Each structure stands twice: as C-alpha cells, then as structure tokens.
Short mmCIF file of C-alpha atoms and ligand atoms in Angstrom, two decimals:
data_model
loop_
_atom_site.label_atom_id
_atom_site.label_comp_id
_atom_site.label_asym_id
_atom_site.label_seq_id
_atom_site.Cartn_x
_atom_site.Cartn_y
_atom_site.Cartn_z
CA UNK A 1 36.52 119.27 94.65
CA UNK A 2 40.19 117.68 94.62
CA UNK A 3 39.31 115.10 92.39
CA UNK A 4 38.44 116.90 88.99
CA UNK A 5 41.08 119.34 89.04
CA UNK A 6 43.67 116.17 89.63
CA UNK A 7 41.87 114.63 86.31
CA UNK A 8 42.90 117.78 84.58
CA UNK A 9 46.37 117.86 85.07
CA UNK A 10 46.88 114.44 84.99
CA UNK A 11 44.81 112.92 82.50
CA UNK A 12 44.27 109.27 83.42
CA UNK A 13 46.36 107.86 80.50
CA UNK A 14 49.19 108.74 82.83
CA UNK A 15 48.90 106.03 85.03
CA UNK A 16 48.84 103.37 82.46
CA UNK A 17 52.51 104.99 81.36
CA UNK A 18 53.96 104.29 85.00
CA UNK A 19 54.94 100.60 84.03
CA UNK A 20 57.45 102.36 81.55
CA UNK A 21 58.96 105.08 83.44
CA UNK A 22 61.71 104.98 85.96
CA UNK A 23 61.60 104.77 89.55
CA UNK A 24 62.92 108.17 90.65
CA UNK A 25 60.36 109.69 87.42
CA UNK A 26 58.06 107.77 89.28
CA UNK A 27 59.00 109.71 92.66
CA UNK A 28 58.75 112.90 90.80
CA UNK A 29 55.73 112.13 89.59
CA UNK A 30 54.13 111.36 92.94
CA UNK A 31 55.59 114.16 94.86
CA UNK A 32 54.37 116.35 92.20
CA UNK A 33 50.65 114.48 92.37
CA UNK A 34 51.10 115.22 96.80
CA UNK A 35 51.62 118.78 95.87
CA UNK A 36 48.73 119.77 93.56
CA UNK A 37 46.11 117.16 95.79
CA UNK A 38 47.97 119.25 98.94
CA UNK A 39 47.22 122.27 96.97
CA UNK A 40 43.54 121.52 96.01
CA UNK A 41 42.45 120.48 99.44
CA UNK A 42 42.45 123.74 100.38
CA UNK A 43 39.01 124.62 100.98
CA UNK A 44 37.96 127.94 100.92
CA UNK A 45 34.99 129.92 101.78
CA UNK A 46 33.48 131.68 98.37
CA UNK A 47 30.24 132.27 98.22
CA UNK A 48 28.32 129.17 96.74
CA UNK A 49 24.63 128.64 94.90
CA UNK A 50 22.64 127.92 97.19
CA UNK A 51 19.57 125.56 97.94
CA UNK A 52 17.62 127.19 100.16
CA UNK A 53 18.56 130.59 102.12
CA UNK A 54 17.64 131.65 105.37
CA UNK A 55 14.43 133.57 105.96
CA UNK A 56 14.47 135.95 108.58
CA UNK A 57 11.11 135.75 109.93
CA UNK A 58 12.00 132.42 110.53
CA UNK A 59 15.99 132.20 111.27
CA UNK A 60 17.09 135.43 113.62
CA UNK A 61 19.65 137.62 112.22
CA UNK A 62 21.88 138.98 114.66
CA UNK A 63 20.19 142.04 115.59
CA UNK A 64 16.85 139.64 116.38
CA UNK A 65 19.50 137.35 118.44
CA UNK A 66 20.57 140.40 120.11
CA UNK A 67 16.78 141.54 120.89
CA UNK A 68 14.90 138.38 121.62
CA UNK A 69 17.87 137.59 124.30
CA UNK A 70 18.23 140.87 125.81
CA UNK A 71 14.22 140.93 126.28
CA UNK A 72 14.45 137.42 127.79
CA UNK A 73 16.95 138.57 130.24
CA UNK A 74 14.93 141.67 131.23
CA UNK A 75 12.10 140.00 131.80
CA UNK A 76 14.31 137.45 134.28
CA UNK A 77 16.05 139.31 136.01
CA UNK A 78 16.82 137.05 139.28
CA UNK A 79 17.56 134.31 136.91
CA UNK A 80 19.63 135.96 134.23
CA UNK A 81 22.44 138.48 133.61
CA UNK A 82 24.47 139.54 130.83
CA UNK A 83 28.12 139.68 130.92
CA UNK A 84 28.32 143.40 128.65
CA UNK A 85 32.20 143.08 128.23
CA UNK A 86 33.02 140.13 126.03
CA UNK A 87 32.54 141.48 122.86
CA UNK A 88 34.16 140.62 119.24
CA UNK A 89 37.03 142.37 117.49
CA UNK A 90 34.37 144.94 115.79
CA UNK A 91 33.27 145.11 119.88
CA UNK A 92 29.67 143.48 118.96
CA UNK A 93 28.78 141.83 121.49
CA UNK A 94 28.80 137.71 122.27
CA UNK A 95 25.63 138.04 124.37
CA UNK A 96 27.47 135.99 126.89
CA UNK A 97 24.70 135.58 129.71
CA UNK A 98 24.91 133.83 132.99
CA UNK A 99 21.96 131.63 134.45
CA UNK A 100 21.48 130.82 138.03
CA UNK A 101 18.61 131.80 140.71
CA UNK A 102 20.64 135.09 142.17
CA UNK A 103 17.85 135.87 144.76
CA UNK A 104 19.11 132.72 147.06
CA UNK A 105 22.70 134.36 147.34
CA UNK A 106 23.55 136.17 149.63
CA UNK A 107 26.78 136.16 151.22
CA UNK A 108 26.09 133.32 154.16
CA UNK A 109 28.40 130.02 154.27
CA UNK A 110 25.28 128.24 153.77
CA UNK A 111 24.43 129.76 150.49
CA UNK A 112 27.95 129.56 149.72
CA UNK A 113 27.86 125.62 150.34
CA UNK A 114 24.42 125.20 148.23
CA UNK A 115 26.61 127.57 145.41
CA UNK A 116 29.85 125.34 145.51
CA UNK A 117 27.12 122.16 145.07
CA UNK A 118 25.79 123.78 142.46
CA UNK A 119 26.74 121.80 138.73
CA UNK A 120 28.90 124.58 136.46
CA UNK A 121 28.50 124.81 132.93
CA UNK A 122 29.85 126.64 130.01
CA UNK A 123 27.94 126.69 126.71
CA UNK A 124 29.31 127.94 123.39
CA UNK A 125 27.65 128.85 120.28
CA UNK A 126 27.97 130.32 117.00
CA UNK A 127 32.39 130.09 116.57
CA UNK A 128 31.22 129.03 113.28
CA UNK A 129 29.42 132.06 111.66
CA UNK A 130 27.88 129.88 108.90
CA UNK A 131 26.08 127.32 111.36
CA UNK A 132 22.90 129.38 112.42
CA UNK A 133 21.14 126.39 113.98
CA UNK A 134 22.91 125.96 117.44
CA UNK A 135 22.26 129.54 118.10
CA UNK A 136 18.51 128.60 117.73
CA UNK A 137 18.53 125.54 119.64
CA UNK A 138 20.30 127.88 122.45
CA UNK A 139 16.37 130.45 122.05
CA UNK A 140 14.54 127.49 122.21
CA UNK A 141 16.22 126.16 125.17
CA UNK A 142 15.77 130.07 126.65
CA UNK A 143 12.18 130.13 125.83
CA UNK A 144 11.18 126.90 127.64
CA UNK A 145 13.33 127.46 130.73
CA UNK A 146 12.12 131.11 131.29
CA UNK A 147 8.16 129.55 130.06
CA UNK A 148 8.48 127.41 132.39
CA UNK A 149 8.43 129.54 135.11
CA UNK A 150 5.22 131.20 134.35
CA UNK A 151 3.81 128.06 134.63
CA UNK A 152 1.15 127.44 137.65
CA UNK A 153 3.39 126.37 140.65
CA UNK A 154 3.12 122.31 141.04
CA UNK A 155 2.75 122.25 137.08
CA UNK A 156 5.01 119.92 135.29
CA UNK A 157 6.35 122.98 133.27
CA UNK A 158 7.40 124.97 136.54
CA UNK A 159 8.84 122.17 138.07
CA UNK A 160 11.36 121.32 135.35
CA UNK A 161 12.45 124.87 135.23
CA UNK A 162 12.75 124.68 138.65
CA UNK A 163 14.71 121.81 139.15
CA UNK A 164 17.01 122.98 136.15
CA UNK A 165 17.39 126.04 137.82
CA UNK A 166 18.03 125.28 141.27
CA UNK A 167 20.88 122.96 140.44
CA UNK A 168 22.76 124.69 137.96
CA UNK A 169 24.93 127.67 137.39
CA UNK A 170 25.53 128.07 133.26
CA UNK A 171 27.24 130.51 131.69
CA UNK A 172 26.76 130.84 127.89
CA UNK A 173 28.12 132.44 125.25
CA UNK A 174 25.73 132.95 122.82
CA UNK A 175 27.19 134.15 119.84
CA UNK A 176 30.62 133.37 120.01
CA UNK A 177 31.77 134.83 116.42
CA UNK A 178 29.53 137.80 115.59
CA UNK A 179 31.44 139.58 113.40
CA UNK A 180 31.42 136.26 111.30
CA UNK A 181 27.50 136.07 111.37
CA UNK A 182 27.22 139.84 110.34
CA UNK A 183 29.54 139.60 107.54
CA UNK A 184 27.44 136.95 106.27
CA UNK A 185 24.09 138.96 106.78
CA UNK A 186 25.42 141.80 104.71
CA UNK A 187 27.31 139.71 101.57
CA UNK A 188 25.27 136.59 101.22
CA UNK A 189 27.98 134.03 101.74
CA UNK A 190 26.39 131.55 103.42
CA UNK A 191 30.14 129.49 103.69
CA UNK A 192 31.65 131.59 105.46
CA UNK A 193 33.08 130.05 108.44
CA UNK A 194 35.69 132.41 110.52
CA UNK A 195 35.64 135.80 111.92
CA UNK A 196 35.58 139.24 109.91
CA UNK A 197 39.47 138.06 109.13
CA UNK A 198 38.68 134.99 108.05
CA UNK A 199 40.40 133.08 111.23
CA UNK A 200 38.48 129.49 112.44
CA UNK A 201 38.26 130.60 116.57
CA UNK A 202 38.59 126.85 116.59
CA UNK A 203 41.77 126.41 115.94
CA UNK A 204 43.31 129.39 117.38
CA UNK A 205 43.27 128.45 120.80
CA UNK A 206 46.78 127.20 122.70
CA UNK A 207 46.87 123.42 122.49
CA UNK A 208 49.18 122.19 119.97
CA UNK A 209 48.18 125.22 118.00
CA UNK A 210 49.63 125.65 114.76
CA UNK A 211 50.13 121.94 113.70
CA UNK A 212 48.72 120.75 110.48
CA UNK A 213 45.24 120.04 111.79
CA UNK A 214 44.99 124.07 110.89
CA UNK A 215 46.30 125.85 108.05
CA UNK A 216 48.18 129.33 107.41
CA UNK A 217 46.60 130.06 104.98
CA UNK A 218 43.94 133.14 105.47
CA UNK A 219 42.09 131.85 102.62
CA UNK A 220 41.30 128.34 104.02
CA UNK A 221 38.68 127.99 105.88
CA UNK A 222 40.39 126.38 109.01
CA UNK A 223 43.00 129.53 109.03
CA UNK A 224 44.26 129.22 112.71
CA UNK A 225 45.22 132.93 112.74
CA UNK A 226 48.44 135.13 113.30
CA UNK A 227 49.39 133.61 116.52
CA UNK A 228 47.33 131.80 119.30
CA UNK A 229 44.76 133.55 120.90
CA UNK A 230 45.73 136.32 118.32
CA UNK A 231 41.09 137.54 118.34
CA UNK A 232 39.29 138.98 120.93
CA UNK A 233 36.63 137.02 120.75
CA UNK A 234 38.39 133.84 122.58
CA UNK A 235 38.94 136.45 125.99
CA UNK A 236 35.36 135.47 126.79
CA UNK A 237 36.33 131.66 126.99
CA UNK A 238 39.80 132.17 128.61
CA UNK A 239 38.52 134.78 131.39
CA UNK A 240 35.57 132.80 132.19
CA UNK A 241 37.35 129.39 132.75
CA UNK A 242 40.15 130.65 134.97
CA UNK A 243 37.59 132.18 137.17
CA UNK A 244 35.66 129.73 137.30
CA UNK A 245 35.74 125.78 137.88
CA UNK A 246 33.43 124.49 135.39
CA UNK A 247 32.50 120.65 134.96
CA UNK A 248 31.23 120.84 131.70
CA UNK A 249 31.98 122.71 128.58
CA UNK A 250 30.00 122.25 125.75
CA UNK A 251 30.24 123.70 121.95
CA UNK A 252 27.67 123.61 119.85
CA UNK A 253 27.89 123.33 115.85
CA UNK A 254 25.74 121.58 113.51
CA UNK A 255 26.69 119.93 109.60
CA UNK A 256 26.90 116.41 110.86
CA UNK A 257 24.75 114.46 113.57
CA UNK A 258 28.11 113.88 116.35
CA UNK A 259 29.55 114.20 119.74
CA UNK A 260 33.15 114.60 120.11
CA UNK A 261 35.22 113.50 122.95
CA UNK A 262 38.48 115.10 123.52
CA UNK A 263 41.26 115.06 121.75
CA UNK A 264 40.83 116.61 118.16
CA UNK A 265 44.88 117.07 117.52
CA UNK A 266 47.20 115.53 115.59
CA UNK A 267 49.76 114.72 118.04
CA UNK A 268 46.81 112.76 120.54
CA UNK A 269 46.02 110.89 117.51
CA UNK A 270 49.85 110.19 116.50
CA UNK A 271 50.07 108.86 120.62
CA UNK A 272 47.05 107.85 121.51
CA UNK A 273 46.30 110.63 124.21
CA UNK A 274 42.80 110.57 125.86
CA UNK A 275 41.31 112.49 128.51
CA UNK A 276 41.90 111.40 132.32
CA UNK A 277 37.65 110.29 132.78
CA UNK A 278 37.38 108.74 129.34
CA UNK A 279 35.05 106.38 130.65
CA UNK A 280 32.67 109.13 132.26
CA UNK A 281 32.66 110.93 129.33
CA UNK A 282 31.60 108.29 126.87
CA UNK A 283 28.74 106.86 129.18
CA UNK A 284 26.91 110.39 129.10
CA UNK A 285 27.97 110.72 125.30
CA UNK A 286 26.26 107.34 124.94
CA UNK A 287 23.44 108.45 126.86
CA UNK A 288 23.16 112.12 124.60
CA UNK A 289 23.55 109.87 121.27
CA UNK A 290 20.16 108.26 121.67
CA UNK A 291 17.77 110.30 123.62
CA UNK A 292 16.29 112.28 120.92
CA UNK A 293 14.48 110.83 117.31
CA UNK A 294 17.80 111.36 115.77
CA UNK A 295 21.23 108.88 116.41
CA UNK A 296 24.40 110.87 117.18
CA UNK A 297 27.63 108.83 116.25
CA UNK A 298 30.17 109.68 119.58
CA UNK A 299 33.53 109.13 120.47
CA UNK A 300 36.92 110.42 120.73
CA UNK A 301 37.22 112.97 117.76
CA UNK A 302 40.88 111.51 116.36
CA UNK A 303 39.00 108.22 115.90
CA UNK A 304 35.51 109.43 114.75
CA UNK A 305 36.89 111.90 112.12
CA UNK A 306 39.30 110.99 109.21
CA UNK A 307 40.87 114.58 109.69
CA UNK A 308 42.47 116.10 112.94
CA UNK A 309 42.26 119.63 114.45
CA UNK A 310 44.79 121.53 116.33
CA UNK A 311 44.03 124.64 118.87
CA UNK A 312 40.98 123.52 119.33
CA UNK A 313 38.60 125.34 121.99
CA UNK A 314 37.45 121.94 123.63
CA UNK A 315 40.58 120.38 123.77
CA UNK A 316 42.10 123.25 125.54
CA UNK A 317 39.09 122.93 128.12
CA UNK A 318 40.03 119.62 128.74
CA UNK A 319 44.05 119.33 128.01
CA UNK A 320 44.60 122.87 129.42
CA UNK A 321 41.58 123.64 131.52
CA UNK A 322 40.90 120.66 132.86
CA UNK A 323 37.19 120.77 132.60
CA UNK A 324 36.26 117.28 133.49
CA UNK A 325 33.97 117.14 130.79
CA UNK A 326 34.31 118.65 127.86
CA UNK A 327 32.68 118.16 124.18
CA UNK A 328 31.99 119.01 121.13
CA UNK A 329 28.67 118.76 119.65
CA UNK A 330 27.55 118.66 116.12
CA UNK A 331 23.34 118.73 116.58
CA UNK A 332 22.26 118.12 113.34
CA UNK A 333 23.37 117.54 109.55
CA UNK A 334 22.06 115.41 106.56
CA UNK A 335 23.01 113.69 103.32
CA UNK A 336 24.62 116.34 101.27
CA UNK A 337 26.02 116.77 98.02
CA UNK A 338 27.78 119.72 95.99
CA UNK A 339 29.57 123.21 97.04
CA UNK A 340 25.97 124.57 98.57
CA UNK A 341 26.75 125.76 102.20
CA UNK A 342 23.50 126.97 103.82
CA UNK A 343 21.77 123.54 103.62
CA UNK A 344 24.75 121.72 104.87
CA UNK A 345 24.85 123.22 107.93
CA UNK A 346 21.33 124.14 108.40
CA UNK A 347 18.00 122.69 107.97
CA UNK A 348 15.55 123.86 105.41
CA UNK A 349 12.98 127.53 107.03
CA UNK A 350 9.95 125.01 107.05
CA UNK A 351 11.58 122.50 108.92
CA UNK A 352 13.27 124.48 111.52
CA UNK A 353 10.77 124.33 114.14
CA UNK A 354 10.46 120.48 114.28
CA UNK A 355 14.54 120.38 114.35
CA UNK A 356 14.88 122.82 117.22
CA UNK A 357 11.96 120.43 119.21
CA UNK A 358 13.39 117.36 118.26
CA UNK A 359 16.67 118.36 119.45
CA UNK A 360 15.53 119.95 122.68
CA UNK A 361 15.77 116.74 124.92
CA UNK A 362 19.19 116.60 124.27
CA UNK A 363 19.55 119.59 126.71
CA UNK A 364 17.17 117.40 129.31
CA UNK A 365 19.47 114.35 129.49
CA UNK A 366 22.30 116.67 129.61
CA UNK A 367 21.21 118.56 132.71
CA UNK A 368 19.71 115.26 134.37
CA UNK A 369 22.85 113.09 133.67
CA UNK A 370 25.48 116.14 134.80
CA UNK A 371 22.89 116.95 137.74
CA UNK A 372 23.09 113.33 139.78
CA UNK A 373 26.97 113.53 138.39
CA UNK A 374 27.81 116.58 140.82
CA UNK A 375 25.51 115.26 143.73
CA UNK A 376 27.34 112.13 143.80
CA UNK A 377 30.89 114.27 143.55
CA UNK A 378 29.23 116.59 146.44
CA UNK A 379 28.98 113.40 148.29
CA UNK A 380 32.22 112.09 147.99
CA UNK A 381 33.54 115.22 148.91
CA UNK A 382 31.25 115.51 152.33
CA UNK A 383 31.98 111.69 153.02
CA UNK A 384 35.92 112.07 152.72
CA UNK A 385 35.68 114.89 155.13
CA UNK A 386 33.82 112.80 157.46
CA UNK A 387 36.07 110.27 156.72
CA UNK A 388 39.12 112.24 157.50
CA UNK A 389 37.48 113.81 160.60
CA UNK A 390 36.68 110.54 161.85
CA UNK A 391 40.29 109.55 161.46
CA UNK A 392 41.19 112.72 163.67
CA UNK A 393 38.73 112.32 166.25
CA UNK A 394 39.88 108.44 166.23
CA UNK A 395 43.53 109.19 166.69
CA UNK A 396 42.80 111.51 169.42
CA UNK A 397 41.24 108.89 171.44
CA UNK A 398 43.96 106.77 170.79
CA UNK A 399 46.30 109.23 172.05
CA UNK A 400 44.71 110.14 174.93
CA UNK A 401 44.07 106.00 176.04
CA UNK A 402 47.34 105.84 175.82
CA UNK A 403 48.41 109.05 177.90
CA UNK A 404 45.52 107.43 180.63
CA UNK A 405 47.18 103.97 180.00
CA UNK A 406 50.93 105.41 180.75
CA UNK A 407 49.68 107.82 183.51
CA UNK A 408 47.50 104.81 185.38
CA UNK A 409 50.40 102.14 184.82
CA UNK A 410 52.59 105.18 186.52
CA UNK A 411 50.49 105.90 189.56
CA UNK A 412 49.57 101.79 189.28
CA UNK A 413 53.07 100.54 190.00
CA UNK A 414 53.03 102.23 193.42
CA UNK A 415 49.61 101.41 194.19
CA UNK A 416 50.56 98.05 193.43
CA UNK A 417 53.78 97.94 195.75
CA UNK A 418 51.60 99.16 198.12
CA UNK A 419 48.76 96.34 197.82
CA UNK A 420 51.56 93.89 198.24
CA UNK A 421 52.23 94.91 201.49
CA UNK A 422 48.68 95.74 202.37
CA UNK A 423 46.21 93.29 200.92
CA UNK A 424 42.53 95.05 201.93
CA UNK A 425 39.28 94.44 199.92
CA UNK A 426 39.80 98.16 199.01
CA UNK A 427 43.20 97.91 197.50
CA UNK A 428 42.10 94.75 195.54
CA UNK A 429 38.97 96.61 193.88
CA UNK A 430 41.37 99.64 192.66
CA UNK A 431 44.03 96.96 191.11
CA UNK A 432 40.85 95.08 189.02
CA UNK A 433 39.48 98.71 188.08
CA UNK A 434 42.84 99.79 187.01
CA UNK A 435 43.49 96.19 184.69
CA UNK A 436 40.49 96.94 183.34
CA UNK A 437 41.24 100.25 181.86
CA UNK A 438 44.15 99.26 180.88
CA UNK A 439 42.15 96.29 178.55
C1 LIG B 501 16.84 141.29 110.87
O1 LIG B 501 15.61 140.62 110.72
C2 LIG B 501 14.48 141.43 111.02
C3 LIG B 501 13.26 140.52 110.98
O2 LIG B 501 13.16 139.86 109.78
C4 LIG B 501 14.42 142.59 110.03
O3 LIG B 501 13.32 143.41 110.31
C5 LIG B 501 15.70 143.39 110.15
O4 LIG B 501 15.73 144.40 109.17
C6 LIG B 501 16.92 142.50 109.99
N1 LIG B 501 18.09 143.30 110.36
C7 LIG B 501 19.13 143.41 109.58
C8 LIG B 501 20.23 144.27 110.09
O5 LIG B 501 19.22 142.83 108.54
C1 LIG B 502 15.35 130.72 144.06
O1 LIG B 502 15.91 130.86 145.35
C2 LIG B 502 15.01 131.36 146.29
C3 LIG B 502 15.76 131.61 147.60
O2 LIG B 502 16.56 130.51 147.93
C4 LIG B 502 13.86 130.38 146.45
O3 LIG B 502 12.94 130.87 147.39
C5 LIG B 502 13.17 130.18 145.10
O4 LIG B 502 12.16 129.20 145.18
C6 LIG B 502 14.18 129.75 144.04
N1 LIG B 502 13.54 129.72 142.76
C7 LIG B 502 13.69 128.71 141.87
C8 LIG B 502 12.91 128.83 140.61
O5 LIG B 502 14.40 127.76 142.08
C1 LIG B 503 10.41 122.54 128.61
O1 LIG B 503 11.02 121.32 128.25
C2 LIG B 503 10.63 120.21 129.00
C3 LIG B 503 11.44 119.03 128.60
O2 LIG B 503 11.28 118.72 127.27
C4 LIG B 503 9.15 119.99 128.82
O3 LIG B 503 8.72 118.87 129.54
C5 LIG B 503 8.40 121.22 129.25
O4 LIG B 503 7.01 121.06 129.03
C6 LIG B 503 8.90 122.44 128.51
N1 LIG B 503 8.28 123.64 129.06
C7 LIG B 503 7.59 124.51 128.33
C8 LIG B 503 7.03 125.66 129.06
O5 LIG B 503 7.41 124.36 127.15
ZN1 LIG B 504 31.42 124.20 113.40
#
C-alpha cells in the first residue's frame, strides 16, 4: 500500500537524477519522500473485497455470543457468574464472566487458604472487533469445561474439568469491544478494528500512552483515543486488576501465529526494558509455542515485531499491574496477500471447526504449566513461614538458655563458695549437674 503511491509521485527516473542535484536538494528531496511514505503508512480501516465472509450459522454474531454464553452460565451456576456491569460505551455488555467452583466457599479460614492457593487468571477477548476467532476459541474452551462435567464421575472428561476447576479462579472478558463487533455486523466492514469511535482499546491504556507506537489520527486504525483510558470499555480491565491479584493475564487476537512477551513500547525497545521474570515467562511461552499442530514464534514483542506499540493493555498488566505473567497471544494467521481483511484475521467457515480443536490444547498446557507454577509459589510461601517461625521459636530458646545460663551461674557462684568450704558427695553432684547445663 505505501509503495505504489510513492511510485506515483516519484517516478523512478528520479533517483537516477540524484547524482546531479545538490546536497541540501537532496535533503529536500528526502524529507519530502519521509513525509508522503509517513503519510501513506497510515492504514485505515475501509471496508475491503473480501475472500470469504463470515457465515453465521457457523461464526456467532454477537447476539449468538451473548446467548450461547448466558445459557452456559445458567446451566452452571456453582461454576459460573456473570459480572452484569462492565459494559461498552453503547452499555452492551462484555459478557465478562467469572469461573471458579463457588459451592466450596464459604467464609471459613480454611476455604479462604484453599482460595488464596487457588491460580488467578484474567482472559481477554475480542479488543479487536475484526478478529472473530479468539472469541470462538473462548466457546469452545466453555463447551468442553462445562461438557466435561456431565461426564460419568472417574471419566477422563470429568476429571479434567475437575482438576481445571478446582485449581483455578478465571475471570474473562469475553467480548472486550462490542460495540466494534456490532458495527461490523450491521455495515459489512470486515477491517474494522476499534470501537464504535474508531479508537484501538490497545493502545489507549496508561503506559507510555501516546508515543508513536499509536497514532492521533481517528482514521488510523491504531488511533489511541482522546486521552488514556478516555472508553468505557477498559473499566472492566482496570477494576478487575486492582481488586484482584492475578498471575496471569492473557489477550487473545488472531492474524499471525505469536506469543508476545512484555514490552510492546517504543521507549522498552529504545532501552532495552524487560519484565522482572523474563526467564519464567519465556519457558511457558516456549512450552505454548509447540504444544499444538501449529508453531507459534514467541518472544519479547519489541524484538519479534518490526513495529512497536504504546498503551498497550498487556504491558500495563505487567509494567503497571504487575501481573507476573502477562501476554499477548496471536492464535492463528496464514500467508496473506492484498487489502482483504476477513481472511487475514480469520480462517475460512469450513475450516473453523478443525482451527478451534487444533488450538484447544493450547488452553491445556496453559492451565497445567500455570497450575504446578502457583503450587510451587504456595510452597515457598508455607516453607518461608516455617522458616521464619522456626527462626522465632529458635531464638526463643536461645534466649531463655541464656536467662537459665545467667540465673544458674548466679545462684552457682554461691553454691560454689559454699562447696569450697563444704566438700560432701551432695554438693559435688549439684556443681557437675550445674556445668553441665551450662555446656
Ligand atoms: C445472528 O445470527 C443468528 C444465527 O445465524 C441470526 O438468526 C440472527 O438474526 C443474527 N442476529 C443479528 C442481529 O444479525
Ligand atoms: C466443588 O467444591 C465442592 C466443595 O468443596 C466439592 O465437593 C466439589 O467436588 C467441587 N467440584 C469440582 C468440580 O471441583
Ligand atoms: C476437554 O478437553 C480435554 C483436553 O483436550 C479433553 O481431553 C477432553 O476430552 C475434553 N472434554 C470434552 C467433554 O470434550
Ligand atoms: Zn488484535
């Protein structure tokens, strides 16, 4: 897209003339070049011929999101909940739901202690309204979970829902941007990326927000909005994460097969900034990149990308939040060419099904890796307090040997004066008892 319209304005015969011009026409020339390439690489967000386009007995529109989940929920009710007030600037909701087993917790220390143990997640989906598959992968995930549990106790099904759901309380926002999705149901513009307004959620959040990995531009498609946190719809991200201490954030966005490792921004990438577990966060990135059919390129996003991002939502998890781990996921993408959106972000109606599966164990070594992550943090935890108890109990006893040693070396000096002048078998036995304590 920037290329052609450069070739029109400057035909190519230009740059054999450069040998003949001077250096500050040269300058010119070049600054003038900078501006119109500057200029082009705006990318917006018309509508585009498309490939293929969704069909909806095979892709849910919102209103099927908004069914299929809120059935799922009512049929799980001491497993799932819906958070009714995070809702988008047109106050549709963002079907934000929270997953745990609530029957277990009542208000005893000891559920409280299995609660604290439990692993805390936040899931994202759908900040980009044009990338319908994540939001999909997030049903599928639903269905089997929720399946699972009908399963014949003992079964292999049960017991992975089970496990999943005895270890974990998620929280996941389903449909982050809906105004976004349902201005694309009703005009057909499958590239549309932002809200109703046109702003990227993804860059509007407050870390290094308004740099140049955004633009001002309400026509771009990376518009980072009036002022940070200027929609509604990031309240449902903000409240939940300074409630709660999560360990893992995850968002979920598809046109390319990656996983991104904090930071995004242009300033990280200008100093080198990385996240405080780097090391943690790449082994279970390396671990996610391989475990399905497909191979997911990882690392941290200034290096992976050519392009950087500011006010990013997963960089403020982990630069502002401090959510241990936080990524960004891109589940799927493929060889692409021309301005068609719908097929570079999601796959073709026929193939949808064998995506979704393929992608599912991605979830599975997810929950698995993050699952023996927080039992080995819950141990650490327990064994410093043992630790530190230990110490307590041990300086006690010191104290108090040495309050016995003082008091018996007191009472000892007299005995002893005495046992000078009266040597008895007696007097001898207390003196050897009394060195002996003091040893
Ligand atoms: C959503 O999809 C369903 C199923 O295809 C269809 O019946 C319904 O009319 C659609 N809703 C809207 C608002 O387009
Ligand atoms: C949920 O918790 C209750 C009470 O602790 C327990 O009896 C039940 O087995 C749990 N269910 C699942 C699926 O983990
Ligand atoms: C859910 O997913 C797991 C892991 O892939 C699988 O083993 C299990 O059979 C699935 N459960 C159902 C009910 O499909
Ligand atoms: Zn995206």
């Amino acid at each position: 897209m920037k290329f052609p319209l450069f070739l029109k304005i400057c035909p190519p015969k230009a740059a054999v003339m450069y040998t003949f011009i001077t250096k500050s026409e040269l300058f010119c020339f070049v600054s003038v070049i900078l501006f119109f390439l500057d200029f082009c690489s705006t990318i917006d967000v018309k509508a585009q011929r498309e490939k293929y386009i969704p069909d909806y007995s095979v892709y849910h529109n919102y209103s099927m999101l908004h069914r299929e989940i809120t059935q799922i929920v009512k049929r799980n009710p001491n497993f799932m909940r819906i958070e009714k007030e995070y809702e988008s600037r047109n106050k549709v909701s963002q079907l934000v739901l929270h997953i745990k087993n609530f029957t277990g917790s009542f208000n005893t220390q000891i559920s409280k202690y299995t609660e604290n143990s439990k692993l805390k997640i936040l899931f994202s989906y759908g900040v980009h309204a044009r990338e319908f598959l994540p939001t999909e992968s997030l049903l599928y995930l639903l269905k089997n979970l929720t399946k699972g549990l009908t399963f014949p106790h003992g079964s292999f099904e049960e017991q992975f829902s089970r496990y999943v759901l005895s270890h974990i309380d998620i929280y996941i926002i389903s449909v982050a941007n809906p105004d976004g999705r349902l201005y694309i149901e009703s005009t057909n513009n499958y590239c549309w990326r932002g809200t109703e307004t046109g702003v990227d959620l993804d860059r509007n959040f407050d870390w290094e927000y308004g740099r140049k990995g955004s633009s001002s531009d309400p026509k771009d498609e990376e518009y980072r909005g009036l002022h940070k946190f200027s929609e509604p719809e990031s309240l449902a991200f903000t409240d939940l994460t300074e409630k709660i201490k999560f360990d893992l954030f995850m968002s979920f966005h598809s046109g390319i097969k990656h996983i991104y490792i904090p930071f995004a921004d242009t300033k990280s990438k200008k100093i080198g900034r990385q996240v405080d577990n780097l090391n943690d966060m790449l082994d279970l990135a390396m671990e996610l990149s391989h475990c399905t059919k497909y191979t997911y390129k990882y690392g941290q996003a200034y290096k992976l990308n050519d392009y950087t991002a500011d006010g990013t939502i997963f960089d403020f998890m982990a630069g502002v939040r401090k959510i241990p781990f936080s990524y960004t996921v891109e589940l799927w993408g493929q060889n692409h060419k021309g301005t068609s959106c719908f097929d570079l972000f999601n796959p073709p109606n026929e193939d949808l099904k064998e995506v979704l599966e393929t992608i599912h164990p991605l979830y599975v070594q997810l929950f698995r890796y993050m699952i023996d992550w927080k039992s080995s943090q819950v141990r650490h935890i327990t064994e410093d307090f043992n630790e530190e108890s230990s110490l307590n109990f041990g300086y006690i006893l010191m104290m108090l040997s040495a309050c016995l040693t003082f008091f018996v070396c007191l009472t000892g000096k007299n005995r002893f004066h005495h046992r000078r002048r009266i040597v008895s078998l007696k007097s001898l036995g207390s003196s050897f008892s009394a060195s002996f304590m003091k040893a």
